[in-house]
Amino acid sequence: MDTDESPTAPSASDTPTVAEAVVDHMLDAGIDTAFGIPGKQTLPLNRALGERDARFVVARHETAVTHQAWGYAETSDPGAMAASIVVPGPGDMNAMNGLKNALNDCVPLLHLAVETEREVRGGEGIHETPPETYDTVVKENVLVDSPAGAVPAVAEAIRVAREPPQGPVRVGIPKDVLASHTRQPAVGDRKPAAPPAPPAAAVERATDRLAAADSPVILAGGGVRRAGASDSLRAVAERLDAPVVTTYKGKGTLPETHALSAGVLCGGSSAELRDLLADADCGLVVGSDLDAVATATWSVSLPETLVHVTLDGDDIGFGYETDLGIVADADRFLRALEGELPAADAPTEPASASASRAVTGADRATAVRVADRDRFAALADERAPDDPLRSVEVLREVREALPTEAVVAADAGGFRLWTLVSFLASGPSRYVNPGSWATMGTGVPAAIGAKLANPDRDVVALTGDGGLMMCVHELHTLAAEDIDVTVVAFNNDDYAIISEEASRSYDLPGGAYGWAETGLDLVAVASGMGLRADRVTDPDAVGEAVADALAVDGPALVEVVTDPAEPQASEWMTRER
């Protein structure tokens, strides 16, 4: 083997730096977009990215960069991913929030963390933290020790991130390694392993149970999104004539304009939706771990006969008794199931259960949707003419103003429950919000990532004032990077979901955690950062304001003043009508 000292070896100056070799491999692997904040430690990577015309988005806080990479992947085809790049210590720790969010949501991203130089490690160098600090917030955490091991580590990280169940992978590379001219070994092309297929016998048993049901229901989770299984989900739902309920992460996997779409299982789910699940005689749960957030700590009643399909066997039987558990990829299972089920209009002998139903699956789904719309209308009607707007009114107007193909990134916070239950998602890549991690401050960063992944589509961030203030710095990123995103900010000058609980359960005064006396002027904030911005207080003006913002060639913000005292979705949607 040639060495740098051999007569045929290139000189150090002719050998690319490790940073250059890493970036070249990223580009070869389809990763051409990175998010980060440059520091002295990351400059070798930043220079290599710039020289290769890769997109590096300079954020204003590291908390945002992993959310940006998460939003990029969530609105792309399964397996598409971006990178985040941070300095050691504070930068890396700031990014942990988004890494955990991506881990919970099984979203792939490559996180390059520049480590303290090897000769300084252990001596309390600037920003030094033990690399194992990050073990629990990523799918895999790798530390590069040998300069020749950098590209192999990155190659393996990309494979692991893309292999189901997908997730974020951290690669720590010391600063001195990145700057060195160390030839990298050739790395063979290792594809992610194919996700597991369901056993044929298990598919047959699932078919028997579901085809015989008089009132089946499907609960679809984020695994359907990650597997790209929306078409298969729709085909199975139509063959079973089964209403489809989704989890937080499954929202949009069946377009919510479809006749079988019944809504989202979340903290704001209506009594009628919960009754739909409880009254079904057989349920298919696919691509969900049935976590405590979606199921209200497993208090939601599910059908007694339950077929549960997930990639992690530990999820089966946790929280709910399962009649039939299957460890398999959502798309591979659904396609296999579709192949076993009779076509929706095909005659069978004897007649299938669906053929004899007096009430169809579409009827059952429609009943829930109508009941929900009645609740939304009653909430809007309850508002006095001079009172601030209710979230459902704003969301209705925003939805009507947006093109079907628009990508929507919804933040966490009190308004998110109203978004989950009332804002219709038109497809899996057109809607994203955080799942069980439920971290606030994701809306604008995720929209930035989504726009980079979908440059030809309108992208809108839905956020509350609380969530926006946790990432308000990224408004300046929108302006500085000229990223054409429209931000719709619901401003009620309150952490209203917390104030409501404080008043109801702890006898604190109303608005205990609001700031009405020092109200936020989001138009002034956004304008000061270089965005066009408008404020809206009239429901009839919301749609026009959003349409005008979409027409702007560049980022814009629409601030909508909403009512801090409006009922919370978790209370309003479950009360007796």
XYZ file of C-alpha atoms in Angstrom:
577
model
C 0.000 0.000 0.000
C 1.312 3.454 -0.856
C 1.994 5.830 1.985
C 2.506 9.543 1.983
C 6.260 8.871 2.083
C 6.288 6.616 -1.018
C 7.607 8.074 -4.296
C 4.222 7.592 -5.991
C 2.118 9.113 -3.224
C 0.702 12.590 -3.771
C 2.023 15.366 -1.595
C -0.051 16.522 1.352
C -1.122 19.591 -0.561
C -2.460 17.387 -3.373
C -4.463 15.214 -0.993
C -7.896 16.602 -0.140
C -8.492 17.487 3.463
C -10.623 15.137 5.491
C -13.354 17.821 5.492
C -13.294 17.889 1.682
C -13.455 14.105 1.483
C -16.381 14.039 3.934
C -18.318 16.615 1.924
C -17.586 14.773 -1.325
C -19.024 11.600 0.180
C -22.091 13.441 1.456
C -22.747 14.782 -2.036
C -22.258 11.325 -3.559
C -24.828 10.036 -1.049
C -27.388 12.657 -2.085
C -26.899 15.050 0.834
C -26.371 18.512 -0.647
C -27.987 20.693 2.027
C -26.685 21.448 5.496
C -27.818 23.681 8.329
C -25.617 25.147 11.026
C -23.789 28.048 12.596
C -20.159 28.349 11.544
C -17.489 28.370 14.203
C -13.725 28.166 14.108
C -14.023 24.404 14.489
C -16.405 23.940 11.530
C -14.590 26.162 9.008
C -12.914 23.272 7.147
C -16.361 21.832 6.445
C -17.853 25.234 5.611
C -15.117 25.933 3.068
C -15.537 22.516 1.469
C -19.304 22.980 1.192
C -18.882 26.408 -0.377
C -16.313 25.271 -2.896
C -18.682 22.528 -4.044
C -21.768 24.750 -4.306
C -23.589 22.750 -1.647
C -26.250 24.729 0.241
C -25.233 25.726 3.753
C -27.935 27.645 5.607
C -26.544 29.838 8.360
C -28.999 29.713 11.244
C -29.138 32.100 14.190
C -29.218 29.459 16.934
C -28.173 25.822 16.967
C -31.521 24.827 18.465
C -32.957 25.448 15.004
C -30.505 23.544 12.826
C -31.655 20.022 13.654
C -35.299 21.105 13.338
C -34.432 22.463 9.895
C -32.889 19.145 8.853
C -35.916 17.346 10.336
C -38.341 19.491 8.323
C -36.310 18.842 5.175
C -36.613 15.053 5.590
C -40.245 15.056 6.710
C -41.386 16.810 3.539
C -39.241 14.727 1.176
C -39.355 11.194 -0.136
C -38.452 8.548 2.477
C -34.675 8.370 2.828
C -34.008 11.927 1.646
C -32.072 13.788 4.290
C -30.005 16.831 5.125
C -27.121 17.448 7.498
C -26.641 19.655 10.535
C -23.181 20.952 11.459
C -22.272 22.329 14.888
C -19.319 23.283 17.062
C -18.558 21.283 20.208
C -20.227 21.763 23.554
C -22.781 24.583 23.525
C -23.556 24.209 19.822
C -23.907 20.449 20.056
C -25.996 20.627 23.220
C -28.274 23.283 21.764
C -28.944 20.911 18.866
C -29.866 18.015 21.180
C -33.511 19.110 21.351
C -33.969 18.599 17.619
C -32.015 15.352 17.656
C -34.388 13.895 20.239
C -37.373 15.149 18.237
C -36.019 13.406 15.132
C -35.285 10.248 17.122
C -38.836 10.043 18.463
C -40.235 10.671 14.975
C -37.840 8.184 13.283
C -36.599 10.875 10.888
C -33.156 10.501 9.266
C -30.527 13.210 9.452
C -26.732 13.367 9.547
C -25.433 15.393 12.482
C -21.768 16.385 12.123
C -20.383 17.568 15.437
C -16.859 18.945 15.387
C -15.073 17.608 18.448
C -12.264 19.056 20.556
C -8.816 18.356 19.108
C -7.432 14.969 20.077
C -4.370 16.320 21.871
C -6.547 18.610 23.998
C -9.289 16.111 24.802
C -9.524 15.515 28.542
C -7.884 18.833 29.341
C -11.026 20.979 29.488
C -10.484 22.513 26.067
C -12.920 25.152 24.878
C -16.474 23.743 24.587
C -15.268 20.225 25.447
C -17.983 17.739 26.422
C -17.772 13.959 26.711
C -18.947 12.494 23.374
C -21.167 9.979 25.170
C -23.316 12.902 26.350
C -25.351 12.480 23.158
C -25.884 8.710 23.245
C -29.550 8.855 24.252
C -30.764 11.439 21.726
C -29.610 9.763 18.521
C -30.032 6.410 16.840
C -26.251 5.976 16.829
C -23.358 8.093 18.109
C -19.936 7.660 16.506
C -16.614 9.252 17.467
C -13.866 9.365 14.842
C -10.420 8.747 16.373
C -8.324 7.939 13.332
C -8.081 10.541 10.557
C -8.427 7.751 7.987
C -11.711 6.675 9.566
C -13.739 9.836 8.881
C -15.305 8.968 5.529
C -16.029 5.344 6.561
C -17.760 6.671 9.697
C -19.850 9.151 7.702
C -20.754 6.510 5.118
C -21.921 4.145 7.826
C -23.812 6.943 9.587
C -25.774 7.738 6.416
C -26.643 4.066 5.959
C -27.774 3.686 9.579
C -29.826 6.900 9.452
C -31.696 5.651 6.379
C -32.211 2.093 7.570
C -35.680 1.481 9.080
C -36.529 2.486 11.684
C -34.832 5.645 10.486
C -33.331 8.237 12.781
C -30.631 10.844 13.407
C -26.996 9.727 13.591
C -24.266 11.836 15.169
C -20.676 11.702 13.935
C -18.092 13.466 16.094
C -14.977 14.449 14.141
C -12.120 16.271 15.914
C -11.161 19.648 14.461
C -7.568 18.566 13.789
C -8.803 15.539 11.858
C -10.984 17.673 9.563
C -8.090 19.936 8.621
C -5.584 17.144 7.995
C -4.597 15.922 4.519
C -5.200 12.252 5.214
C -6.170 9.989 2.370
C -9.420 8.200 3.022
C -9.945 4.534 2.236
C -12.310 3.594 -0.554
C -15.715 2.794 0.901
C -17.956 0.198 -0.693
C -21.557 1.070 -1.431
C -23.603 -0.313 1.452
C -27.322 0.107 1.030
C -29.657 0.248 4.033
C -31.128 -3.142 4.797
C -34.603 -3.716 3.424
C -37.294 -3.308 6.085
C -38.813 -6.562 7.303
C -41.606 -8.124 5.278
C -44.567 -9.642 7.133
C -44.807 -13.441 7.344
C -47.399 -14.733 4.872
C -49.236 -16.644 7.596
C -49.571 -13.483 9.686
C -50.969 -11.588 6.709
C -53.541 -14.332 6.208
C -54.602 -14.162 9.849
C -54.867 -10.383 9.665
C -56.934 -10.689 6.488
C -59.332 -13.126 8.134
C -59.921 -10.856 11.117
C -60.307 -7.635 9.158
C -62.410 -9.008 6.284
C -64.840 -10.585 8.733
C -65.360 -7.389 10.712
C -68.646 -5.510 10.482
C -67.122 -2.174 11.564
C -63.338 -2.153 11.120
C -61.186 0.906 11.713
C -57.585 1.756 10.831
C -55.239 3.777 13.037
C -52.250 4.978 10.987
C -49.078 6.365 12.526
C -45.807 7.953 11.541
C -44.465 4.654 10.271
C -46.804 5.019 7.306
C -45.186 8.384 6.522
C -41.645 7.091 6.858
C -42.369 4.014 4.711
C -44.004 6.064 1.956
C -47.070 3.894 2.389
C -49.877 6.398 1.806
C -51.068 4.827 -1.451
C -51.098 1.388 0.165
C -52.992 2.754 3.172
C -55.657 4.250 0.923
C -56.008 1.029 -1.072
C -56.466 -1.094 2.063
C -58.905 1.373 3.627
C -61.015 1.359 0.469
C -61.037 -2.425 0.224
C -62.020 -2.751 3.877
C -64.399 0.218 3.698
C -62.746 1.255 6.971
C -62.520 4.764 8.423
C -58.945 5.932 8.947
C -57.874 7.707 12.111
C -54.273 8.909 12.340
C -51.869 9.782 15.111
C -50.029 13.111 15.392
C -47.319 11.781 13.075
C -49.740 9.991 10.776
C -51.722 13.138 9.970
C -52.013 13.493 6.206
C -50.979 9.924 5.384
C -54.504 9.631 4.049
C -55.452 13.012 2.577
C -58.026 14.423 4.956
C -60.394 15.251 2.119
C -60.815 11.519 1.495
C -64.241 10.124 2.379
C -62.716 7.604 4.802
C -60.632 10.133 6.718
C -62.063 10.446 10.233
C -59.521 12.680 11.981
C -56.549 12.622 14.317
C -56.191 10.828 17.633
C -54.684 13.446 19.935
C -55.396 15.427 23.066
C -58.038 17.409 21.184
C -59.871 14.457 19.618
C -63.634 14.715 19.862
C -65.827 12.377 21.842
C -67.273 11.235 18.513
C -63.878 10.197 17.156
C -63.082 8.320 20.349
C -66.446 6.576 20.095
C -65.636 5.555 16.529
C -62.521 3.766 17.765
C -64.203 2.221 20.777
C -67.216 0.959 18.829
C -65.242 -0.738 16.046
C -65.179 -4.518 16.213
C -61.689 -4.853 14.717
C -58.832 -2.382 14.514
C -55.713 -2.289 12.376
C -52.924 -0.220 13.948
C -50.131 0.284 11.430
C -46.917 2.243 11.812
C -47.580 3.450 15.349
C -46.125 2.609 18.741
C -49.405 3.673 20.419
C -47.476 6.085 22.606
C -48.813 7.750 25.732
C -49.253 11.142 24.039
C -51.537 9.968 21.238
C -53.583 7.655 23.445
C -53.917 9.960 26.489
C -51.800 7.523 28.506
C -53.646 4.551 27.010
C -57.019 5.751 28.257
C -58.543 5.836 24.743
C -60.563 2.674 24.141
C -59.475 0.664 21.099
C -61.236 -2.328 19.530
C -60.981 -5.582 21.460
C -59.688 -7.342 18.345
C -56.502 -5.475 17.442
C -53.978 -6.152 14.700
C -50.825 -4.160 15.478
C -48.090 -3.729 12.841
C -44.883 -1.939 13.820
C -41.126 -2.181 13.316
C -40.383 -2.519 17.044
C -41.654 -5.648 18.735
C -41.378 -3.997 22.162
C -44.302 -1.734 21.191
C -46.680 -4.658 20.756
C -48.749 -5.336 23.849
C -47.444 -2.214 25.621
C -50.488 -0.288 26.777
C -53.030 -2.381 24.848
C -53.742 -6.083 24.545
C -53.046 -7.160 20.989
C -54.876 -9.978 19.259
C -52.268 -10.216 16.498
C -48.892 -8.481 16.534
C -46.698 -8.260 13.429
C -43.184 -6.821 13.219
C -42.971 -5.499 9.675
C -42.607 -2.453 7.483
C -45.875 -0.554 7.073
C -45.785 -0.444 3.270
C -44.766 -4.072 2.818
C -47.525 -5.193 5.177
C -50.212 -3.017 3.616
C -49.315 -4.137 0.083
C -49.393 -7.764 1.181
C -52.740 -7.230 2.914
C -54.186 -5.514 -0.139
C -53.227 -8.522 -2.209
C -55.228 -10.809 0.075
C -58.340 -8.668 0.471
C -61.151 -8.869 -2.098
C -61.559 -5.798 -4.265
C -64.054 -3.297 -2.874
C -66.625 -4.046 -5.573
C -65.787 -7.704 -6.178
C -68.501 -10.247 -5.305
C -67.488 -12.926 -2.816
C -68.994 -16.219 -1.742
C -70.138 -16.015 0.922
C -70.739 -12.254 0.893
C -68.056 -10.226 2.658
C -68.930 -8.356 5.805
C -68.551 -5.022 4.030
C -71.085 -5.963 1.367
C -73.844 -6.376 3.930
C -73.194 -3.270 6.028
C -76.101 -0.917 6.426
C -73.696 1.866 7.448
C -70.598 2.259 5.307
C -67.126 3.231 6.435
C -67.552 6.576 4.691
C -70.782 7.105 6.642
C -68.977 6.469 9.903
C -66.077 8.766 9.019
C -68.429 11.485 7.796
C -70.432 11.343 11.019
C -67.280 12.161 12.989
C -66.278 14.945 10.623
C -69.741 16.505 10.712
C -69.825 16.351 14.510
C -66.393 17.983 14.633
C -67.447 20.743 12.234
C -70.517 21.382 14.380
C -68.253 21.826 17.376
C -65.991 24.226 15.448
C -69.007 26.247 14.308
C -70.428 26.421 17.821
C -67.088 27.684 19.114
C -66.933 30.397 16.477
C -70.582 31.361 17.044
C -69.939 31.697 20.770
C -67.462 34.515 20.158
C -68.820 38.026 20.623
C -68.269 40.298 17.587
C -65.642 42.416 19.337
C -63.743 39.504 20.880
C -60.443 38.281 19.390
C -60.598 35.469 16.852
C -60.781 31.795 17.746
C -58.104 29.473 16.376
C -60.547 27.361 14.362
C -61.779 30.448 12.500
C -58.250 31.409 11.549
C -57.295 27.890 10.534
C -60.364 27.598 8.295
C -59.462 30.803 6.472
C -55.804 29.833 6.149
C -56.681 26.436 4.717
C -58.987 27.989 2.124
C -56.276 30.461 1.100
C -53.571 27.827 0.591
C -53.026 25.797 -2.578
C -53.565 22.072 -2.124
C -49.903 21.417 -2.887
C -48.614 23.828 -0.229
C -46.386 22.415 2.505
C -47.450 23.298 6.053
C -45.175 23.067 9.101
C -47.104 23.349 12.366
C -45.399 24.225 15.633
C -46.219 22.680 18.999
C -48.216 24.564 21.616
C -51.842 25.066 22.540
C -52.974 26.006 19.038
C -51.495 22.778 17.640
C -54.386 20.676 18.945
C -56.807 22.900 17.047
C -54.586 22.490 13.997
C -54.527 18.713 14.336
C -58.299 18.396 14.545
C -59.490 21.158 12.211
C -56.808 21.925 9.602
C -57.077 19.461 6.709
C -53.731 17.998 5.638
C -53.663 17.215 1.936
C -50.883 14.637 1.946
C -48.016 13.168 3.990
C -45.306 15.417 2.516
C -47.549 18.486 2.774
C -47.892 18.574 6.543
C -45.414 18.165 9.376
C -45.521 18.653 13.124
C -43.557 17.168 16.022
C -44.809 13.939 17.556
C -44.458 12.719 21.133
C -41.476 14.973 21.909
C -43.878 17.902 21.333
C -41.154 20.518 21.467
C -42.091 24.117 20.770
C -40.081 26.286 18.418
C -40.150 23.875 15.463
C -42.560 25.609 13.074
C -40.314 28.197 11.400
C -37.164 26.023 11.340
C -39.099 23.098 9.887
C -40.566 25.371 7.221
C -37.037 26.507 6.304
C -36.015 22.884 5.800
C -39.207 22.146 3.900
C -38.658 25.031 1.501
C -35.128 23.888 0.729
C -36.506 20.419 0.000
C -39.452 21.770 -2.003
C -38.277 24.948 -3.747
C -41.167 24.985 -6.226
C -43.963 24.717 -3.666
C -45.497 27.270 -1.312
C -44.373 26.638 2.258
C -46.196 27.973 5.312
C -45.270 27.857 8.991
C -48.147 27.824 11.475
C -47.001 28.936 14.914
C -48.186 30.514 18.125
C -46.483 33.477 19.718
C -45.049 31.187 22.400
C -43.503 28.804 19.893
C -42.343 31.610 17.635
C -40.475 33.344 20.454
C -38.534 30.115 20.990
C -37.173 30.356 17.447
C -37.756 34.035 16.603
C -34.132 34.339 15.508
C -34.966 32.199 12.481
C -37.096 34.989 11.021
C -33.784 36.666 10.332
C -32.492 33.450 8.739
C -35.462 33.610 6.358
C -34.557 37.145 5.371
C -30.781 36.733 5.245
C -30.973 33.524 3.194
C -33.920 34.801 1.104
C -36.026 31.734 1.841
C -39.572 32.214 0.580
C -41.650 31.041 3.546
C -44.901 32.538 4.828
C -45.246 32.539 8.614
C -48.754 32.697 10.095
C -48.401 33.576 13.778
C -51.337 33.166 16.163
C -50.732 35.822 18.813
C -52.738 35.674 22.023
C -50.022 37.133 24.287
C -50.239 34.131 26.581
C -49.015 30.625 27.214
C -52.738 29.986 27.120
C -52.725 26.210 27.416
C -50.674 26.572 30.623
C -52.726 29.467 31.966
C -55.938 27.492 31.427
C -54.608 24.502 33.368
C -53.244 26.762 36.103
C -56.657 28.383 36.526
C -58.719 25.202 36.263
C -56.596 22.895 38.416
C -54.578 25.185 40.684
C -56.856 28.185 41.274
C -54.429 30.661 39.773
C -55.916 33.801 38.201
C -56.850 33.734 34.512
C -53.994 34.607 32.221
C -51.460 33.809 34.911
C -48.813 33.090 32.294
C -49.725 35.778 29.803
C -48.136 39.127 29.033
C -51.071 41.256 27.873
C -49.641 44.342 29.592
C -46.390 43.977 27.639
C -47.906 42.544 24.464
C -45.763 41.393 21.587
C -45.785 43.350 18.350
C -44.791 40.580 15.967
C -45.153 42.865 12.955
C -42.475 45.144 14.404
C -40.250 42.182 15.242
C -40.562 40.625 11.795
C -40.212 43.943 9.959
C -37.090 44.681 11.943
C -35.609 41.425 10.706
C -36.354 42.144 7.056
C -39.710 40.438 6.446
C -42.848 41.949 5.052
C -45.389 41.734 7.876
C -49.079 42.461 8.464
C -51.439 42.173 11.427
C -54.994 40.843 11.101
C -57.871 41.065 13.578
C -60.834 40.549 11.234
C -61.724 36.952 10.238
C -62.694 38.073 6.751
C -59.217 39.530 6.232
C -57.203 36.432 7.148
C -57.419 34.683 3.791
C -56.547 37.797 1.821
C -53.577 38.524 4.067
C -52.248 34.991 3.649
C -52.754 35.109 -0.122
C -50.922 38.454 -0.299
C -48.050 37.031 1.761
C -47.781 34.010 -0.536
C -47.562 36.350 -3.510
C -44.570 38.182 -2.020
C -41.253 37.248 -3.631
C -39.565 36.412 -0.348
C -40.442 35.673 3.271
C -43.449 37.265 4.931
C -45.306 37.103 8.230
C -49.006 37.405 8.988
C -49.777 38.073 12.646
C -53.324 37.096 13.620
C -54.603 38.263 16.987
C -56.395 35.398 18.753
C -58.261 34.952 22.001
C -56.184 33.802 25.004
C -59.401 32.819 26.790
C -60.754 30.578 24.032
C -61.552 27.050 25.226
C -58.773 24.531 24.766
C -59.396 21.777 22.217
C -58.903 19.099 24.863
C -61.885 20.510 26.791
C -64.183 21.744 24.013
C -63.997 18.683 21.784
C -64.779 16.216 24.558
C -67.610 18.025 26.342
C -71.186 16.857 26.030
C -72.964 18.555 23.142
